[in-house]
Amino acid sequence: MRRARRSLKVDLWMIRSLLMAAAIAAVLSLDSRGFAQTASPSPTGSENAAPTADNAILLTIFLKHDQSRPLSELNAQLEKQGFYKAFPPAGVEVVSWYVMMGVGQVVTLRLAASRLREVNRIFETTAWGAYRTEFYPTYDYKQIGVANHDKAQAK
């Protein structure tokens, strides 16, 4: 019983460490020179809105493989469901896209907040079944954090 509890604590610690590493990688990969390519405006409004300094969010997505099935089967399902045709949608910037061995894939996007539902629906309709998903929306804090650090150093 103690061994199982200790193993669970180690597993939770590893998951938290991986989440933190992914978040740190996302923050470090931010480029302050610009945002995603702009998409042409849609007739219905903001669903193709490009991220700007005042509306951009980062979205880290964990795509956890169904390890009970072989990769070829998962890829066939993704193709059948149109995942790679739909994702990423035009105007959404892929900041990073990594394979995390033993887990699946970790994708970080930069997008306008108004497009969050659109991205979620793509995963619901084209990725579920091959992946279990987890979403972590964040925002760019670098400028504020650096300013706070500089202010504290000046004291």
Short mmCIF file of C-alpha atoms in Angstrom, two decimals:
data_model
loop_
_atom_site.label_atom_id
_atom_site.label_comp_id
_atom_site.label_asym_id
_atom_site.label_seq_id
_atom_site.Cartn_x
_atom_site.Cartn_y
_atom_site.Cartn_z
CA MET A 1 0.00 0.00 0.00
CA ARG A 2 2.79 2.43 0.91
CA ARG A 3 4.67 1.56 -2.25
CA ALA A 4 1.55 2.26 -4.37
CA ARG A 5 1.00 5.59 -2.59
CA ARG A 6 4.65 6.55 -3.09
CA SER A 7 4.40 5.59 -6.77
CA LEU A 8 1.29 7.72 -7.16
CA LYS A 9 3.06 10.69 -5.52
CA VAL A 10 6.00 10.27 -7.93
CA ASP A 11 3.60 10.05 -10.90
CA LEU A 12 1.79 13.22 -9.80
CA TRP A 13 5.10 14.99 -9.28
CA MET A 14 6.25 13.96 -12.77
CA ILE A 15 3.00 15.16 -14.36
CA ARG A 16 3.23 18.51 -12.57
CA SER A 17 6.87 18.82 -13.63
CA LEU A 18 5.98 18.10 -17.26
CA LEU A 19 3.15 20.65 -17.16
CA MET A 20 5.48 23.27 -15.72
CA ALA A 21 8.14 22.47 -18.33
CA ALA A 22 5.57 22.83 -21.12
CA ALA A 23 4.36 26.14 -19.68
CA ILE A 24 7.92 27.43 -19.35
CA ALA A 25 8.73 26.33 -22.90
CA ALA A 26 5.65 28.15 -24.16
CA VAL A 27 6.60 31.35 -22.35
CA LEU A 28 10.22 31.17 -23.49
CA SER A 29 9.22 30.60 -27.09
CA LEU A 30 7.16 33.80 -27.25
CA ASP A 31 8.40 36.31 -29.76
CA SER A 32 7.53 39.92 -29.08
CA ARG A 33 8.13 40.95 -32.72
CA GLY A 34 4.69 39.93 -33.91
CA PHE A 35 1.69 37.69 -33.81
CA ALA A 36 0.13 35.16 -36.10
CA GLN A 37 -0.58 35.74 -39.74
CA THR A 38 -3.82 37.54 -40.24
CA ALA A 39 -6.78 35.82 -41.78
CA SER A 40 -9.26 37.54 -44.02
CA PRO A 41 -12.26 38.75 -42.03
CA SER A 42 -15.16 36.36 -42.00
CA PRO A 43 -18.65 37.48 -42.92
CA THR A 44 -19.91 36.48 -39.47
CA GLY A 45 -17.45 38.51 -37.45
CA SER A 46 -14.65 37.56 -35.07
CA GLU A 47 -14.16 33.82 -35.58
CA ASN A 48 -11.14 34.48 -37.82
CA ALA A 49 -9.84 37.41 -35.75
CA ALA A 50 -6.07 37.62 -35.59
CA PRO A 51 -4.46 37.86 -32.18
CA THR A 52 -3.32 41.32 -31.15
CA ALA A 53 -1.54 42.56 -28.05
CA ASP A 54 -4.86 43.19 -26.30
CA ASN A 55 -6.76 40.02 -27.25
CA ALA A 56 -4.16 37.25 -27.65
CA ILE A 57 -4.08 34.15 -25.52
CA LEU A 58 -1.80 31.16 -25.51
CA LEU A 59 -3.41 27.76 -25.48
CA THR A 60 -1.38 24.70 -24.50
CA ILE A 61 -3.08 21.47 -25.55
CA PHE A 62 -2.12 18.02 -24.31
CA LEU A 63 -3.04 15.34 -26.83
CA LYS A 64 -2.78 12.12 -24.86
CA HIS A 65 -2.50 9.00 -27.03
CA ASP A 66 -4.84 6.08 -26.52
CA GLN A 67 -2.06 3.60 -25.72
CA SER A 68 -4.39 0.62 -26.01
CA ARG A 69 -4.29 1.03 -29.82
CA PRO A 70 -1.36 1.03 -32.27
CA LEU A 71 -0.18 4.31 -33.74
CA SER A 72 -1.18 3.32 -37.28
CA GLU A 73 -4.77 2.88 -36.08
CA LEU A 74 -4.74 6.26 -34.32
CA ASN A 75 -3.33 8.01 -37.40
CA ALA A 76 -5.97 6.36 -39.62
CA GLN A 77 -8.69 7.61 -37.29
CA LEU A 78 -7.27 11.15 -37.30
CA GLU A 79 -7.17 11.10 -41.10
CA LYS A 80 -10.72 9.73 -41.35
CA GLN A 81 -12.01 12.42 -38.95
CA GLY A 82 -10.15 15.17 -40.86
CA PHE A 83 -7.94 16.31 -37.99
CA TYR A 84 -4.95 17.53 -40.01
CA LYS A 85 -7.22 19.16 -42.58
CA ALA A 86 -8.97 21.19 -39.85
CA PHE A 87 -6.05 21.81 -37.49
CA PRO A 88 -4.51 24.28 -37.15
CA PRO A 89 -7.13 26.67 -38.51
CA ALA A 90 -6.01 29.60 -40.67
CA GLY A 91 -4.88 32.60 -38.65
CA VAL A 92 -3.98 30.61 -35.54
CA GLU A 93 -0.24 30.54 -34.86
CA VAL A 94 1.40 27.29 -33.80
CA VAL A 95 4.02 28.42 -31.27
CA SER A 96 5.29 24.88 -30.61
CA TRP A 97 4.30 21.29 -31.33
CA TYR A 98 6.22 18.55 -29.55
CA VAL A 99 5.93 14.81 -29.08
CA MET A 100 6.15 13.91 -25.41
CA MET A 101 7.26 10.29 -25.28
CA GLY A 102 4.85 8.06 -23.40
CA VAL A 103 2.17 10.76 -23.28
CA GLY A 104 1.40 12.05 -26.75
CA GLN A 105 1.77 15.54 -28.16
CA VAL A 106 1.86 19.02 -26.66
CA VAL A 107 0.80 21.92 -28.88
CA THR A 108 0.93 25.59 -27.93
CA LEU A 109 -1.08 28.06 -29.99
CA ARG A 110 -1.35 31.85 -30.03
CA LEU A 111 -4.83 33.00 -31.01
CA ALA A 112 -7.43 35.67 -30.48
CA ALA A 113 -9.51 34.88 -27.42
CA SER A 114 -12.66 35.02 -29.54
CA ARG A 115 -11.44 31.94 -31.46
CA LEU A 116 -11.15 29.65 -28.44
CA ARG A 117 -14.49 27.95 -29.09
CA GLU A 118 -13.55 27.33 -32.74
CA VAL A 119 -10.34 25.57 -31.74
CA ASN A 120 -12.14 23.55 -29.07
CA ARG A 121 -14.75 22.37 -31.61
CA ILE A 122 -12.02 21.20 -33.99
CA PHE A 123 -10.68 18.91 -31.28
CA GLU A 124 -14.14 17.70 -30.28
CA THR A 125 -15.03 16.76 -33.84
CA THR A 126 -11.71 15.55 -35.27
CA ALA A 127 -9.34 14.44 -32.47
CA TRP A 128 -11.46 12.71 -29.86
CA GLY A 129 -11.17 8.96 -30.00
CA ALA A 130 -7.50 9.03 -30.99
CA TYR A 131 -6.58 11.46 -28.22
CA ARG A 132 -7.78 12.52 -24.81
CA THR A 133 -7.30 16.25 -24.57
CA GLU A 134 -6.42 18.77 -21.88
CA PHE A 135 -6.44 22.52 -22.48
CA TYR A 136 -4.50 25.19 -20.59
CA PRO A 137 -5.29 28.75 -21.70
CA THR A 138 -2.72 31.31 -20.59
CA TYR A 139 -1.61 34.83 -21.45
CA ASP A 140 1.70 36.56 -22.04
CA TYR A 141 3.02 37.91 -18.76
CA LYS A 142 6.64 38.40 -19.82
CA GLN A 143 6.59 42.21 -20.14
CA ILE A 144 4.91 42.65 -16.74
CA GLY A 145 7.18 40.11 -15.02
CA VAL A 146 10.35 41.66 -16.43
CA ALA A 147 9.13 45.15 -15.44
CA ASN A 148 8.43 43.95 -11.87
CA HIS A 149 11.88 42.38 -11.71
CA ASP A 150 13.57 45.55 -13.00
CA LYS A 151 11.61 47.68 -10.51
CA ALA A 152 12.61 45.38 -7.62
CA GLN A 153 16.28 45.45 -8.70
CA ALA A 154 16.23 49.27 -8.79
CA LYS A 155 15.26 49.50 -5.09
#
